[in-house]
Amino acid sequence: MQYLTHTLPNGLRIVHKPDPSPVSYCGLAINVGTRDELPHEHGMAHFVEHLIFKGTAHRKSWHIITSMEEVGGELNAYTTKEETFLYSVFLERHFEKAIGLVSDMAANSIFPEKETIKETDIVLDEIESYNDSPSDLIFDEIEEILFADYAIGRNILGSVDSLKNFTHKDIVEFHRRNYTADRMVFFSLGNTDFKKIVRLAEKHLSGIPAGTTPLVRQLPELYKPQSNKANRDTHQVHYILGNRAYTLHHPDRIALYLLNNILGGPGMNSMLNLSLRERSGLVYNVESNYTPYTDTGALTIYFGSDPKNMNHCARLIEKELTKLRETPLTSNFVEKAKKQLLGQMTIAAESKESLALSLGRSILHFNRFDSLEESAEKIQSVTPGKLQQIAQEVLAPELLSKLVYTE
């Protein structure tokens, strides 16, 4: 059986994938991220994710951070533009300990003022560290261009000014508004009996309020491509192209994943890596990335190079994009590309942590979880003509924004 589901009376969904391993995973996927912040809350989703480790009505901060570690487990969390994940990995016999801790953090955090002050300084240091990494920062800034004037375009960490102005009331209100059962999925992967999981979920998660307001997100509509340069303290040029792309629910999303993998995915045989690195020796890193969101998406193409090679690299990229737009890939090439992507997906599924998180995210957004076989069917149905059509739509030169970091 692939996975089991149950819904609590408060609307919180439960999903469990049986696995015979002695190691288990469980956590909460919460439908709240950066784009759900009000204008004065920039950075709040990430900040609250930090603060839920700092004390609840039943546990001190020290108890939270040591609870799973003292039995050899781990406790983790992260924030995206649309989700917050809180989860643990542990030996199966500690399942009740894990679900009790995770549910308490999500439902009963008290955000102590002393801890809030300390954590503000920590996140401010995180922002400064991020600003010192242009190869990371440029990905945030291209999305600020792609989604200008929309919350989804803002970076996840927030700003120095916004963090310093958060009040305890602001934090409590954000948590109350967004950490509700209707926006949560409890996910589990391991050898715990599902009846036991449901019983423990009823015990620990039924008290989370159902939520009184539906989740409404502002749809990014207007988009005007831009070409920008910025001065950064870097010996390399950092160069990125970007365009809006397909949503999580678009029928051609899987085909775009395949096209992105062909163009600039992690394989050394991607078109861009072969052209810019292997044949020309111009870059250490060149890549393309496709990030789908619930109602929009982004595709980016990035490289870092010696300043004197920037224009040459840009011309080589345009040459590869032109090929994809103007000439269908051969059937033999596409079949090999499908095998490569399916192999990557199968290997990635061997990471139990990644699989558990994917399970939670899929139920959160689709209320279903595709098996590898179902995903393979969708990939196998992609034709060379479909890939060319997508290239013409997403990689059209007049739709690509550009951002360059120079000295």
mmCIF file of C-alpha atoms in Angstrom:
data_model
loop_
_atom_site.group_PDB
_atom_site.id
_atom_site.type_symbol
_atom_site.label_atom_id
_atom_site.label_comp_id
_atom_site.label_asym_id
_atom_site.label_seq_id
_atom_site.Cartn_x
_atom_site.Cartn_y
_atom_site.Cartn_z
ATOM 1 C CA MET A 1 0.000 0.000 0.000
ATOM 2 C CA GLN A 2 1.487 3.314 -1.067
ATOM 3 C CA TYR A 3 0.164 5.633 1.684
ATOM 4 C CA LEU A 4 -2.694 6.005 4.168
ATOM 5 C CA THR A 5 -4.712 9.118 5.004
ATOM 6 C CA HIS A 6 -7.097 10.387 7.637
ATOM 7 C CA THR A 7 -8.669 13.769 8.422
ATOM 8 C CA LEU A 8 -9.295 14.971 11.963
ATOM 9 C CA PRO A 9 -12.560 16.794 12.827
ATOM 10 C CA ASN A 10 -10.690 20.124 12.885
ATOM 11 C CA GLY A 11 -9.676 19.618 9.241
ATOM 12 C CA LEU A 12 -6.039 18.655 9.833
ATOM 13 C CA ARG A 13 -4.990 16.000 7.321
ATOM 14 C CA ILE A 14 -2.805 13.014 8.217
ATOM 15 C CA VAL A 15 -0.751 10.998 5.733
ATOM 16 C CA HIS A 16 1.476 7.998 6.476
ATOM 17 C CA LYS A 17 3.714 5.999 4.180
ATOM 18 C CA PRO A 18 4.695 2.627 5.679
ATOM 19 C CA ASP A 19 8.409 1.819 5.654
ATOM 20 C CA PRO A 20 10.081 -1.119 7.438
ATOM 21 C CA SER A 21 13.111 0.905 8.540
ATOM 22 C CA PRO A 22 13.791 1.345 12.288
ATOM 23 C CA VAL A 23 14.159 5.071 11.539
ATOM 24 C CA SER A 24 10.992 7.172 11.278
ATOM 25 C CA TYR A 25 10.106 10.679 10.131
ATOM 26 C CA CYS A 26 7.134 12.814 11.077
ATOM 27 C CA GLY A 27 6.210 16.464 11.037
ATOM 28 C CA LEU A 28 3.873 19.207 9.934
ATOM 29 C CA ALA A 29 3.648 20.806 6.519
ATOM 30 C CA ILE A 30 1.981 24.180 7.039
ATOM 31 C CA ASN A 31 0.496 26.218 4.226
ATOM 32 C CA VAL A 32 2.101 29.538 5.177
ATOM 33 C CA GLY A 33 5.174 31.259 3.812
ATOM 34 C CA THR A 34 6.655 34.598 2.901
ATOM 35 C CA ARG A 35 3.917 35.477 0.447
ATOM 36 C CA ASP A 36 1.309 35.280 3.226
ATOM 37 C CA GLU A 37 2.860 38.132 5.201
ATOM 38 C CA LEU A 38 1.189 41.521 5.433
ATOM 39 C CA PRO A 39 3.317 44.496 4.287
ATOM 40 C CA HIS A 40 4.601 45.192 7.808
ATOM 41 C CA GLU A 41 5.354 41.484 8.376
ATOM 42 C CA HIS A 42 8.176 40.992 5.855
ATOM 43 C CA GLY A 43 10.284 38.108 7.184
ATOM 44 C CA MET A 44 7.703 37.070 9.784
ATOM 45 C CA ALA A 45 7.073 33.524 8.461
ATOM 46 C CA HIS A 46 10.761 32.663 8.754
ATOM 47 C CA PHE A 47 11.068 34.474 12.089
ATOM 48 C CA VAL A 48 8.152 32.559 13.613
ATOM 49 C CA GLU A 49 9.716 29.311 12.376
ATOM 50 C CA HIS A 50 12.792 30.232 14.453
ATOM 51 C CA LEU A 51 10.752 31.296 17.481
ATOM 52 C CA ILE A 52 8.677 28.124 17.827
ATOM 53 C CA PHE A 53 11.895 26.503 19.084
ATOM 54 C CA LYS A 54 12.093 29.040 21.928
ATOM 55 C CA GLY A 55 9.455 27.852 24.325
ATOM 56 C CA THR A 56 5.851 26.671 24.614
ATOM 57 C CA ALA A 57 3.265 26.647 27.381
ATOM 58 C CA HIS A 58 4.656 23.224 28.370
ATOM 59 C CA ARG A 59 8.349 23.243 27.410
ATOM 60 C CA LYS A 60 11.332 25.512 27.875
ATOM 61 C CA SER A 61 13.636 26.227 24.931
ATOM 62 C CA TRP A 62 16.306 23.885 26.299
ATOM 63 C CA HIS A 63 13.814 21.034 26.527
ATOM 64 C CA ILE A 64 12.741 21.581 22.917
ATOM 65 C CA ILE A 65 16.215 21.614 21.390
ATOM 66 C CA THR A 66 17.458 18.607 23.393
ATOM 67 C CA SER A 67 14.326 16.469 23.504
ATOM 68 C CA MET A 68 14.938 14.487 20.311
ATOM 69 C CA GLU A 69 18.724 14.742 20.358
ATOM 70 C CA GLU A 70 18.986 12.988 23.719
ATOM 71 C CA VAL A 71 17.458 9.877 22.113
ATOM 72 C CA GLY A 72 19.603 10.151 18.985
ATOM 73 C CA GLY A 73 17.017 11.955 16.862
ATOM 74 C CA GLU A 74 16.926 15.321 15.127
ATOM 75 C CA LEU A 75 14.493 18.248 14.997
ATOM 76 C CA ASN A 76 14.416 20.570 11.984
ATOM 77 C CA ALA A 77 12.396 23.301 10.329
ATOM 78 C CA TYR A 78 12.518 25.511 7.268
ATOM 79 C CA THR A 79 10.457 28.161 5.491
ATOM 80 C CA THR A 80 9.735 28.729 1.798
ATOM 81 C CA LYS A 81 7.668 31.369 0.053
ATOM 82 C CA GLU A 82 4.557 29.226 0.449
ATOM 83 C CA GLU A 83 5.221 26.669 3.204
ATOM 84 C CA THR A 84 6.690 26.084 6.634
ATOM 85 C CA PHE A 85 7.954 22.619 7.590
ATOM 86 C CA LEU A 86 8.553 21.382 11.144
ATOM 87 C CA TYR A 87 9.715 17.779 11.406
ATOM 88 C CA SER A 88 11.772 15.200 13.249
ATOM 89 C CA VAL A 89 13.777 12.055 12.446
ATOM 90 C CA PHE A 90 14.069 9.445 15.196
ATOM 91 C CA LEU A 91 14.045 5.765 16.081
ATOM 92 C CA GLU A 92 10.516 4.398 15.654
ATOM 93 C CA ARG A 93 10.001 3.672 19.347
ATOM 94 C CA HIS A 94 10.118 7.423 20.046
ATOM 95 C CA PHE A 95 7.167 8.263 17.754
ATOM 96 C CA GLU A 96 4.919 9.594 20.528
ATOM 97 C CA LYS A 97 7.755 11.773 21.833
ATOM 98 C CA ALA A 98 8.193 13.261 18.345
ATOM 99 C CA ILE A 99 4.541 13.954 17.601
ATOM 100 C CA GLY A 100 4.043 15.437 21.063
ATOM 101 C CA LEU A 101 6.975 17.805 20.587
ATOM 102 C CA VAL A 102 6.099 18.877 17.057
ATOM 103 C CA SER A 103 2.440 19.492 17.875
ATOM 104 C CA ASP A 104 3.302 21.458 21.032
ATOM 105 C CA MET A 105 5.706 23.713 19.113
ATOM 106 C CA ALA A 106 3.165 24.383 16.370
ATOM 107 C CA ALA A 107 0.177 24.958 18.646
ATOM 108 C CA ASN A 108 1.450 26.301 21.965
ATOM 109 C CA SER A 109 4.484 28.504 21.341
ATOM 110 C CA ILE A 110 4.573 31.549 23.641
ATOM 111 C CA PHE A 111 7.341 33.619 21.997
ATOM 112 C CA PRO A 112 9.185 34.789 25.151
ATOM 113 C CA GLU A 113 10.404 38.361 24.827
ATOM 114 C CA LYS A 114 13.953 37.554 25.999
ATOM 115 C CA GLU A 115 14.278 34.781 23.394
ATOM 116 C CA THR A 116 12.735 36.992 20.714
ATOM 117 C CA ILE A 117 15.419 39.642 21.244
ATOM 118 C CA LYS A 118 18.198 37.051 20.978
ATOM 119 C CA GLU A 119 16.682 35.437 17.892
ATOM 120 C CA THR A 120 16.328 38.824 16.190
ATOM 121 C CA ASP A 121 20.098 39.245 16.386
ATOM 122 C CA ILE A 122 20.614 35.724 15.032
ATOM 123 C CA VAL A 123 18.379 36.316 12.006
ATOM 124 C CA LEU A 124 19.978 39.711 11.373
ATOM 125 C CA ASP A 125 23.337 37.931 11.270
ATOM 126 C CA GLU A 126 21.797 35.385 8.880
ATOM 127 C CA ILE A 127 20.715 38.243 6.606
ATOM 128 C CA GLU A 128 24.217 39.728 6.603
ATOM 129 C CA SER A 129 25.727 36.321 5.852
ATOM 130 C CA TYR A 130 23.329 35.925 2.942
ATOM 131 C CA ASN A 131 24.169 39.380 1.628
ATOM 132 C CA ASP A 132 27.824 38.304 1.558
ATOM 133 C CA SER A 133 26.966 35.497 -0.890
ATOM 134 C CA PRO A 134 26.145 37.044 -4.285
ATOM 135 C CA SER A 135 25.650 33.646 -5.928
ATOM 136 C CA ASP A 136 22.724 33.073 -3.532
ATOM 137 C CA LEU A 137 21.446 36.629 -3.293
ATOM 138 C CA ILE A 138 21.015 37.010 -7.041
ATOM 139 C CA PHE A 139 18.318 34.300 -7.081
ATOM 140 C CA ASP A 140 16.233 36.289 -4.601
ATOM 141 C CA GLU A 141 16.712 39.512 -6.505
ATOM 142 C CA ILE A 142 15.678 38.045 -9.857
ATOM 143 C CA GLU A 143 12.408 36.930 -8.246
ATOM 144 C CA GLU A 144 11.937 40.448 -6.907
ATOM 145 C CA ILE A 145 12.074 41.516 -10.564
ATOM 146 C CA LEU A 146 9.821 38.716 -11.848
ATOM 147 C CA PHE A 147 7.201 39.385 -9.166
ATOM 148 C CA ALA A 148 7.706 43.097 -8.568
ATOM 149 C CA ASP A 149 5.105 44.628 -6.225
ATOM 150 C CA TYR A 150 3.832 41.203 -5.135
ATOM 151 C CA ALA A 151 4.538 39.540 -1.771
ATOM 152 C CA ILE A 152 5.771 36.364 -3.467
ATOM 153 C CA GLY A 153 8.699 38.350 -4.869
ATOM 154 C CA ARG A 154 10.051 39.295 -1.439
ATOM 155 C CA ASN A 155 12.973 37.397 0.048
ATOM 156 C CA ILE A 156 12.299 34.922 2.836
ATOM 157 C CA LEU A 157 14.588 36.362 5.527
ATOM 158 C CA GLY A 158 13.055 39.841 5.640
ATOM 159 C CA SER A 159 14.977 43.056 6.146
ATOM 160 C CA VAL A 160 16.882 44.675 8.993
ATOM 161 C CA ASP A 161 14.185 47.319 9.404
ATOM 162 C CA SER A 162 11.244 44.920 9.350
ATOM 163 C CA LEU A 163 12.783 42.547 11.908
ATOM 164 C CA LYS A 164 13.649 45.336 14.308
ATOM 165 C CA ASN A 165 10.073 46.612 14.219
ATOM 166 C CA PHE A 166 8.287 43.326 14.993
ATOM 167 C CA THR A 167 6.335 43.434 18.255
ATOM 168 C CA HIS A 168 5.187 40.535 20.406
ATOM 169 C CA LYS A 169 1.644 41.332 19.348
ATOM 170 C CA ASP A 170 2.632 41.118 15.658
ATOM 171 C CA ILE A 171 4.244 37.711 16.195
ATOM 172 C CA VAL A 172 1.298 36.274 18.124
ATOM 173 C CA GLU A 173 -1.178 37.586 15.536
ATOM 174 C CA PHE A 174 0.745 36.072 12.609
ATOM 175 C CA HIS A 175 0.895 32.713 14.374
ATOM 176 C CA ARG A 176 -2.791 32.805 15.331
ATOM 177 C CA ARG A 177 -3.831 33.701 11.791
ATOM 178 C CA ASN A 178 -1.765 31.111 9.964
ATOM 179 C CA TYR A 179 -0.996 28.114 12.193
ATOM 180 C CA THR A 180 -4.469 26.587 11.901
ATOM 181 C CA ALA A 181 -5.506 22.985 11.323
ATOM 182 C CA ASP A 182 -7.054 23.611 7.909
ATOM 183 C CA ARG A 183 -3.618 24.709 6.662
ATOM 184 C CA MET A 184 -1.698 21.741 8.126
ATOM 185 C CA VAL A 185 -0.762 18.232 7.057
ATOM 186 C CA PHE A 186 0.792 15.822 9.545
ATOM 187 C CA PHE A 187 3.057 13.488 7.579
ATOM 188 C CA SER A 188 4.753 10.303 8.688
ATOM 189 C CA LEU A 189 7.100 7.779 7.118
ATOM 190 C CA GLY A 190 8.124 4.706 9.069
ATOM 191 C CA ASN A 191 7.051 1.451 10.674
ATOM 192 C CA THR A 192 4.484 2.792 13.158
ATOM 193 C CA ASP A 193 1.010 1.261 12.872
ATOM 194 C CA PHE A 194 -1.404 3.705 11.240
ATOM 195 C CA LYS A 195 -4.104 3.170 13.852
ATOM 196 C CA LYS A 196 -1.598 4.243 16.504
ATOM 197 C CA ILE A 197 -0.669 7.311 14.437
ATOM 198 C CA VAL A 198 -4.317 8.367 14.156
ATOM 199 C CA ARG A 199 -4.849 7.814 17.885
ATOM 200 C CA LEU A 200 -1.801 9.912 18.797
ATOM 201 C CA ALA A 201 -2.753 12.601 16.266
ATOM 202 C CA GLU A 202 -6.206 12.821 17.851
ATOM 203 C CA LYS A 203 -4.537 13.207 21.243
ATOM 204 C CA HIS A 204 -1.951 15.830 20.267
ATOM 205 C CA LEU A 205 -3.356 17.648 17.213
ATOM 206 C CA SER A 206 -7.138 17.821 17.726
ATOM 207 C CA GLY A 207 -6.811 20.955 19.852
ATOM 208 C CA ILE A 208 -5.361 23.042 17.040
ATOM 209 C CA PRO A 209 -8.089 25.501 15.947
ATOM 210 C CA ALA A 210 -9.678 24.854 12.578
ATOM 211 C CA GLY A 211 -9.219 28.390 11.291
ATOM 212 C CA THR A 212 -11.945 30.885 10.461
ATOM 213 C CA THR A 213 -10.693 32.527 7.268
ATOM 214 C CA PRO A 214 -9.844 30.855 3.958
ATOM 215 C CA LEU A 215 -6.327 31.184 2.576
ATOM 216 C CA VAL A 216 -6.400 33.852 -0.132
ATOM 217 C CA ARG A 217 -3.217 34.755 -1.993
ATOM 218 C CA GLN A 218 -2.700 37.679 -4.333
ATOM 219 C CA LEU A 219 -2.244 36.379 -7.864
ATOM 220 C CA PRO A 220 0.818 37.937 -9.531
ATOM 221 C CA GLU A 221 -0.501 39.339 -12.798
ATOM 222 C CA LEU A 222 1.498 42.213 -14.268
ATOM 223 C CA TYR A 223 4.998 41.369 -15.485
ATOM 224 C CA LYS A 224 7.369 43.662 -17.319
ATOM 225 C CA PRO A 225 10.780 42.175 -18.212
ATOM 226 C CA GLN A 226 13.734 44.221 -16.969
ATOM 227 C CA SER A 227 17.481 44.358 -17.484
ATOM 228 C CA ASN A 228 19.397 45.498 -14.405
ATOM 229 C CA LYS A 229 22.982 45.744 -13.168
ATOM 230 C CA ALA A 230 24.197 46.048 -9.598
ATOM 231 C CA ASN A 231 27.631 46.626 -8.092
ATOM 232 C CA ARG A 232 28.774 43.974 -5.625
ATOM 233 C CA ASP A 233 32.042 43.291 -3.884
ATOM 234 C CA THR A 234 32.849 40.213 -5.952
ATOM 235 C CA HIS A 235 35.703 39.166 -8.220
ATOM 236 C CA GLN A 236 33.293 37.297 -10.493
ATOM 237 C CA VAL A 237 30.440 38.472 -12.630
ATOM 238 C CA HIS A 238 27.175 36.840 -11.522
ATOM 239 C CA TYR A 239 24.625 36.702 -14.333
ATOM 240 C CA ILE A 240 21.031 35.492 -14.233
ATOM 241 C CA LEU A 241 18.132 35.362 -16.673
ATOM 242 C CA GLY A 242 14.576 34.692 -15.556
ATOM 243 C CA ASN A 243 10.993 34.443 -16.651
ATOM 244 C CA ARG A 244 7.725 33.510 -15.069
ATOM 245 C CA ALA A 245 6.853 29.859 -15.602
ATOM 246 C CA TYR A 246 4.146 27.256 -15.051
ATOM 247 C CA THR A 247 2.297 26.772 -11.758
ATOM 248 C CA LEU A 248 2.245 23.656 -9.575
ATOM 249 C CA HIS A 249 -1.072 22.753 -11.179
ATOM 250 C CA HIS A 250 -0.208 23.428 -14.830
ATOM 251 C CA PRO A 251 -0.677 20.384 -17.098
ATOM 252 C CA ASP A 252 2.779 20.936 -18.638
ATOM 253 C CA ARG A 253 4.629 21.259 -15.336
ATOM 254 C CA ILE A 254 6.255 17.820 -15.630
ATOM 255 C CA ALA A 255 7.337 18.547 -19.204
ATOM 256 C CA LEU A 256 8.972 21.781 -18.041
ATOM 257 C CA TYR A 257 10.861 19.836 -15.365
ATOM 258 C CA LEU A 258 12.217 17.632 -18.137
ATOM 259 C CA LEU A 259 13.129 20.599 -20.334
ATOM 260 C CA ASN A 260 14.894 22.309 -17.433
ATOM 261 C CA ASN A 261 16.853 19.136 -16.704
ATOM 262 C CA ILE A 262 17.964 19.002 -20.334
ATOM 263 C CA LEU A 263 18.896 22.683 -20.411
ATOM 264 C CA GLY A 264 20.759 23.196 -17.146
ATOM 265 C CA GLY A 265 19.941 20.497 -14.628
ATOM 266 C CA PRO A 266 22.415 18.864 -12.241
ATOM 267 C CA GLY A 267 23.868 16.472 -14.833
ATOM 268 C CA MET A 268 27.275 17.251 -16.333
ATOM 269 C CA ASN A 269 25.700 16.532 -19.727
ATOM 270 C CA SER A 270 23.201 19.408 -19.589
ATOM 271 C CA MET A 271 23.241 21.622 -22.682
ATOM 272 C CA LEU A 272 24.542 24.651 -20.794
ATOM 273 C CA ASN A 273 27.243 22.766 -18.889
ATOM 274 C CA LEU A 274 28.521 21.134 -22.074
ATOM 275 C CA SER A 275 28.574 24.460 -23.919
ATOM 276 C CA LEU A 276 29.969 26.855 -21.294
ATOM 277 C CA ARG A 277 32.133 24.570 -19.175
ATOM 278 C CA GLU A 278 33.127 21.377 -20.952
ATOM 279 C CA ARG A 279 33.676 22.757 -24.458
ATOM 280 C CA SER A 280 34.616 26.346 -23.682
ATOM 281 C CA GLY A 281 36.120 26.294 -20.166
ATOM 282 C CA LEU A 282 34.457 29.608 -19.345
ATOM 283 C CA VAL A 283 32.664 28.848 -16.057
ATOM 284 C CA TYR A 284 32.795 26.653 -13.000
ATOM 285 C CA ASN A 285 29.029 26.732 -12.484
ATOM 286 C CA VAL A 286 26.139 27.207 -14.893
ATOM 287 C CA GLU A 287 22.630 26.006 -14.128
ATOM 288 C CA SER A 288 18.945 26.459 -14.784
ATOM 289 C CA ASN A 289 16.213 26.060 -12.184
ATOM 290 C CA TYR A 290 12.435 25.728 -12.333
ATOM 291 C CA THR A 291 10.446 26.670 -9.203
ATOM 292 C CA PRO A 292 6.670 26.205 -9.415
ATOM 293 C CA TYR A 293 4.329 27.953 -6.981
ATOM 294 C CA THR A 294 0.606 27.410 -6.470
ATOM 295 C CA ASP A 295 -0.433 30.119 -8.933
ATOM 296 C CA THR A 296 2.760 31.057 -10.796
ATOM 297 C CA GLY A 297 6.338 29.877 -11.248
ATOM 298 C CA ALA A 298 9.864 30.962 -12.104
ATOM 299 C CA LEU A 299 12.552 29.637 -14.424
ATOM 300 C CA THR A 300 16.082 30.992 -14.074
ATOM 301 C CA ILE A 301 19.417 30.519 -15.841
ATOM 302 C CA TYR A 302 22.547 31.424 -13.873
ATOM 303 C CA PHE A 303 26.297 31.468 -14.324
ATOM 304 C CA GLY A 304 29.314 33.025 -12.608
ATOM 305 C CA SER A 305 32.380 33.870 -14.691
ATOM 306 C CA ASP A 306 35.435 36.055 -15.089
ATOM 307 C CA PRO A 307 34.177 39.492 -16.202
ATOM 308 C CA LYS A 308 36.020 39.234 -19.525
ATOM 309 C CA ASN A 309 34.034 36.080 -20.400
ATOM 310 C CA MET A 310 30.567 37.380 -19.562
ATOM 311 C CA ASN A 311 29.471 38.383 -23.069
ATOM 312 C CA HIS A 312 30.811 35.168 -24.575
ATOM 313 C CA CYS A 313 28.870 33.117 -22.013
ATOM 314 C CA ALA A 314 25.703 35.115 -22.660
ATOM 315 C CA ARG A 315 25.987 34.476 -26.401
ATOM 316 C CA LEU A 316 26.472 30.749 -25.874
ATOM 317 C CA ILE A 317 23.371 30.623 -23.668
ATOM 318 C CA GLU A 318 21.300 32.414 -26.286
ATOM 319 C CA LYS A 319 22.578 29.951 -28.893
ATOM 320 C CA GLU A 320 21.345 26.998 -26.816
ATOM 321 C CA LEU A 321 17.987 28.660 -26.118
ATOM 322 C CA THR A 322 17.538 29.386 -29.812
ATOM 323 C CA LYS A 323 18.143 25.709 -30.611
ATOM 324 C CA LEU A 324 15.422 24.664 -28.182
ATOM 325 C CA ARG A 325 12.948 27.188 -29.559
ATOM 326 C CA GLU A 326 13.583 26.626 -33.267
ATOM 327 C CA THR A 327 14.454 22.943 -33.657
ATOM 328 C CA PRO A 328 12.687 19.978 -32.023
ATOM 329 C CA LEU A 329 14.975 17.686 -30.092
ATOM 330 C CA THR A 330 15.328 14.241 -31.651
ATOM 331 C CA SER A 331 13.224 11.400 -30.287
ATOM 332 C CA ASN A 332 16.383 9.489 -29.372
ATOM 333 C CA PHE A 333 17.754 12.474 -27.407
ATOM 334 C CA VAL A 334 14.470 12.952 -25.546
ATOM 335 C CA GLU A 335 14.251 9.271 -24.628
ATOM 336 C CA LYS A 336 17.740 9.435 -23.123
ATOM 337 C CA ALA A 337 16.773 12.599 -21.238
ATOM 338 C CA LYS A 338 13.700 10.850 -19.820
ATOM 339 C CA LYS A 339 15.805 7.939 -18.586
ATOM 340 C CA GLN A 340 18.205 10.376 -16.940
ATOM 341 C CA LEU A 341 15.449 12.285 -15.125
ATOM 342 C CA LEU A 342 13.725 9.092 -14.007
ATOM 343 C CA GLY A 343 17.025 7.773 -12.701
ATOM 344 C CA GLN A 344 17.636 10.978 -10.758
ATOM 345 C CA MET A 345 14.128 10.807 -9.273
ATOM 346 C CA THR A 346 14.524 7.172 -8.259
ATOM 347 C CA ILE A 347 17.858 7.842 -6.568
ATOM 348 C CA ALA A 348 16.424 10.940 -4.824
ATOM 349 C CA ALA A 349 13.537 8.814 -3.495
ATOM 350 C CA GLU A 350 16.105 6.718 -1.629
ATOM 351 C CA SER A 351 16.537 9.714 0.684
ATOM 352 C CA LYS A 352 13.861 8.971 3.273
ATOM 353 C CA GLU A 353 13.945 12.529 4.610
ATOM 354 C CA SER A 354 13.353 13.971 1.143
ATOM 355 C CA LEU A 355 10.591 11.422 0.538
ATOM 356 C CA ALA A 356 8.828 12.287 3.805
ATOM 357 C CA LEU A 357 8.915 16.009 3.053
ATOM 358 C CA SER A 358 7.654 15.423 -0.495
ATOM 359 C CA LEU A 359 4.812 13.338 0.925
ATOM 360 C CA GLY A 360 3.723 16.182 3.206
ATOM 361 C CA ARG A 361 4.043 18.814 0.505
ATOM 362 C CA SER A 362 2.106 16.805 -2.066
ATOM 363 C CA ILE A 363 -0.814 16.182 0.266
ATOM 364 C CA LEU A 364 -0.762 19.844 1.295
ATOM 365 C CA HIS A 365 -1.141 21.117 -2.277
ATOM 366 C CA PHE A 366 -2.657 18.227 -4.279
ATOM 367 C CA ASN A 367 -4.252 16.026 -1.619
ATOM 368 C CA ARG A 368 -2.505 13.089 -3.315
ATOM 369 C CA PHE A 369 0.989 11.680 -3.712
ATOM 370 C CA ASP A 370 2.190 10.269 -7.023
ATOM 371 C CA SER A 371 4.225 7.090 -6.993
ATOM 372 C CA LEU A 372 7.401 6.852 -9.059
ATOM 373 C CA GLU A 373 5.445 4.763 -11.550
ATOM 374 C CA GLU A 374 2.780 7.470 -11.934
ATOM 375 C CA SER A 375 5.448 10.158 -12.338
ATOM 376 C CA ALA A 376 7.236 7.995 -14.898
ATOM 377 C CA GLU A 377 4.053 7.713 -16.972
ATOM 378 C CA LYS A 378 3.724 11.496 -17.093
ATOM 379 C CA ILE A 379 7.375 11.916 -18.106
ATOM 380 C CA GLN A 380 7.147 9.207 -20.763
ATOM 381 C CA SER A 381 4.179 10.978 -22.374
ATOM 382 C CA VAL A 382 6.226 14.134 -23.139
ATOM 383 C CA THR A 383 7.020 14.580 -26.843
ATOM 384 C CA PRO A 384 9.784 16.550 -28.581
ATOM 385 C CA GLY A 385 7.082 18.829 -29.983
ATOM 386 C CA LYS A 386 5.785 19.601 -26.489
ATOM 387 C CA LEU A 387 9.311 20.490 -25.299
ATOM 388 C CA GLN A 388 9.752 22.858 -28.250
ATOM 389 C CA GLN A 389 6.389 24.497 -27.539
ATOM 390 C CA ILE A 390 7.346 25.050 -23.900
ATOM 391 C CA ALA A 391 10.732 26.490 -24.921
ATOM 392 C CA GLN A 392 8.965 28.952 -27.200
ATOM 393 C CA GLU A 393 6.646 30.011 -24.374
ATOM 394 C CA VAL A 394 9.000 30.126 -21.374
ATOM 395 C CA LEU A 395 12.350 30.898 -23.035
ATOM 396 C CA ALA A 396 11.173 33.609 -25.426
ATOM 397 C CA PRO A 397 13.927 36.272 -25.434
ATOM 398 C CA GLU A 398 11.499 39.171 -25.134
ATOM 399 C CA LEU A 399 10.153 37.719 -21.864
ATOM 400 C CA LEU A 400 13.485 37.120 -20.135
ATOM 401 C CA SER A 401 14.582 39.501 -17.403
ATOM 402 C CA LYS A 402 18.295 39.915 -16.755
ATOM 403 C CA LEU A 403 20.275 40.789 -13.628
ATOM 404 C CA VAL A 404 24.060 41.145 -13.512
ATOM 405 C CA TYR A 405 26.305 41.630 -10.484
ATOM 406 C CA THR A 406 29.632 43.284 -11.280
ATOM 407 C CA GLU A 407 32.463 44.796 -9.226
#
